Amino acid sequence: MKIQRLSFRSTKMFFPWLFLPVFFAVPDSSFALDIFVSVDVSVDGDSQADGSFAKPYGSLPDAVEAVRALRKAGDTEPAAIVLREGRHSLERSLVLGREDGSPVPAENMPAEDVTFELHGAGDVTEPAFLTFAAYPGEHPVISAGVPVTGWKRLESTPDELPAKATGKVWVADMPDGMERFYTLYDSHGRLSRARDSGFAYMKQGTQRTLHFPKGALKIWDNIEDVEIQVRPGRAWAINMLPLASIDEASGVATTGVSATYPMGPLPGYLHDPGASVVWVENILEALDEPGEWVVNTKTRKIYLWPSDPADDGSPRGILAPTTTELIRVEGTIDYDGPTDTPVRGIAFVGLTFSHADRWAWTSDEGRVGWGMQHDWDMFDRPTALLRFRGAEDCRVTDCRFINSGGSGVRLDLHAQRNRIVDSEFAHLGEAGILLSGYGPGTKDANHHNDIVNNHIHHFSEITWHSPGLWAWQSGHNRMVHNELHHSGYSSVLITTRVTPGGRLTGEGGRTVRHHEIAEEDGGRGRGGYENWKRREKYTHSRHNLFEYNEISHAVQLLSDGNAIYVSGAGTGSIVRYNYVHDNNANSLPAPIRCDDDQHDALIYGNVLYNNGGFSAGIASKGVNDIVNNFIVAPAVVPRNGYISFEWAPVTGSKVQRNIIVSHADGGRAQSERLRSGQTTVGPKLESTDMDSNLYYHPTNPNWMDEHLQRMRAVGKEKASLVGDPLFVDPAGSDFNFQPGSPALELGIESLDVSQMGRRDKN
């Protein structure tokens, strides 16, 4: 096989932006080899392809095989696979293994010789060994989509089809070789699968049964194609479940997969009991709007009311996905053992990833017990467009992950010193970026990654509880200068929330590495700081740095979610210098929450402006420090306090130099919240280290009198003040202090939100 050898210098530096001297780029260098890929190669031309600019390969797998052949011949120089404009189709996952990455053997890089910073991947010192890059000025798309052609107007209208759809629906055969898919696309993005208006549960069911009102469900001929989206009795979860059977007479349906919780009414304080919590998808009865579609795998027909038709009214540019995962970078995983052998040095630059499917729940096998907290995602599964599984020193730069059924990027199991920077994640059915290490145990292999300057928005569009960014059993990561907005539930999660002694079928139960858990720790459940300390050594989501980010419009679809959520994680979480604003969902309890089993976190220097937060501004259920935060212009009065200490003892928590500017209707500044029926010792304000805070009510100068009198009687809040902080212009996002601000007297650090959020990458 002849392979064209070129250098970037000899081709006028096609990719100078790969080597920009900024903190996430690599120093000036050149590749010894670049191989080109074009979607415009003819069949005859492809047979003559050699990877040169003039004779590019016609597919990405062909280019990868060409590089592999060169490596086998002894070439060890850095290389680039350069993609030209167009849609590069992958009908199955492209797996890049150790043979594709840096040839430095693992035995030459012992773990004890690797120097890590406290947070993040550290400096880049050399170019990637293999780079997949867009040709400058072009926008290649890596896609799992297969064209759907042969559309015909539906002449004989089925009885099930709504009258308004008559004459507007087109039908085509499923592409050859495809068995089932859950998403569909046109040139504008992901189309909406037909969905009805929904219904409420009639009464409490189980994880496999639900009670429905008369007429809401029926025995469809292709019941195996019908899915129901359910809120399974909890405010914080949504499941997409296949139907198994329906008894119309009794109003009982069974599902083919267990829901996360029993399917019954949601708590009334978070949800209107009469509102819909179950929706039926992929039925002709619900196909009543442009852009909606239905597939019947029994007849192998696709029905579509096109929203972007051709001149004759027919659908155009329709794609059906063939896989849930486009590219997987995978090392050698020794799952039960202590050491993996990772792939190193693979980079992706300037590419768009799109048109993958959602990884559907089809049976309890391989799912139950493998869900990470509340089944918000599945452990070690192919749910993302790009997945790193056993990878080090890999990079994603200036890429786009858009219009897909699942998530954007996963870093699974072993993942270290990887970087995801300057990229966009948008219109995804599930999560943006997921860092997911091994389950609780002694194997700590997912850490020291950079997530920097990314735009993560309009995610969780199918699976509403999916986060924008989640570090689960992953620590020492640096997550800075990202912008997240428009989420179905929480924007950011830093959690583990799995205890060693839980049931195998419980949340995350099968992820626990029981052979690594000391016998005396195996039965310990959650409860209190000392108990947590005993288990913390198995909890690897520790020392994560989340700072200088911007978050807005969280919790748009579910209930009881937060902009930033830390729970059941290890020590040293830092949530610092973030601008959290305009999160006004009625069901958002707190913009920032340290939830169950969380201790040793620092919440510092965050600006919370114009948020809903019906329960709290900042909530803490453990020994966590809350310092120098600004809670300003809340949209509602938080019923549990602007800073709420909840359920657990909080002895020693620092609560210092915070500014609270109350709602016009006041409310409690600090509170002690007990759970219903709680008999254990709860949080006590007197047990905290509380002082030098600044409080201000716009009309009531005596708002804090009772609180300050109580706390000063026990030696707390002695230096705290009541007064206008004199911000320059909060409505204009300027929270600097004017001269004479009492905040200066208290030593409160001013916070510049212009430094928070995404930075200009130029």
Short mmCIF file of C-alpha atoms in Angstrom, two decimals, residues 196-201 210 217 228-231 275-280:
data_model
loop_
_atom_site.label_atom_id
_atom_site.label_comp_id
_atom_site.label_asym_id
_atom_site.label_seq_id
_atom_site.Cartn_x
_atom_site.Cartn_y
_atom_site.Cartn_z
CA ASP A 196 -49.08 11.88 23.00
CA SER A 197 -50.22 14.45 25.57
CA GLY A 198 -49.71 12.03 28.45
CA PHE A 199 -51.62 10.98 31.54
CA ALA A 200 -51.28 10.65 35.29
CA TYR A 201 -51.08 7.36 37.18
CA LEU A 210 -48.46 0.94 36.01
CA LEU A 217 -53.12 2.68 26.28
CA ILE A 228 -43.48 5.11 27.44
CA GLN A 229 -41.61 7.97 29.01
CA VAL A 230 -42.37 7.90 32.73
CA ARG A 231 -41.58 9.87 35.84
CA ALA A 275 -50.48 16.63 35.55
CA SER A 276 -49.07 14.14 33.08
CA VAL A 277 -46.23 11.91 34.22
CA VAL A 278 -46.49 9.20 31.53
CA TRP A 279 -46.26 9.83 27.79
CA VAL A 280 -46.64 7.31 24.98
#
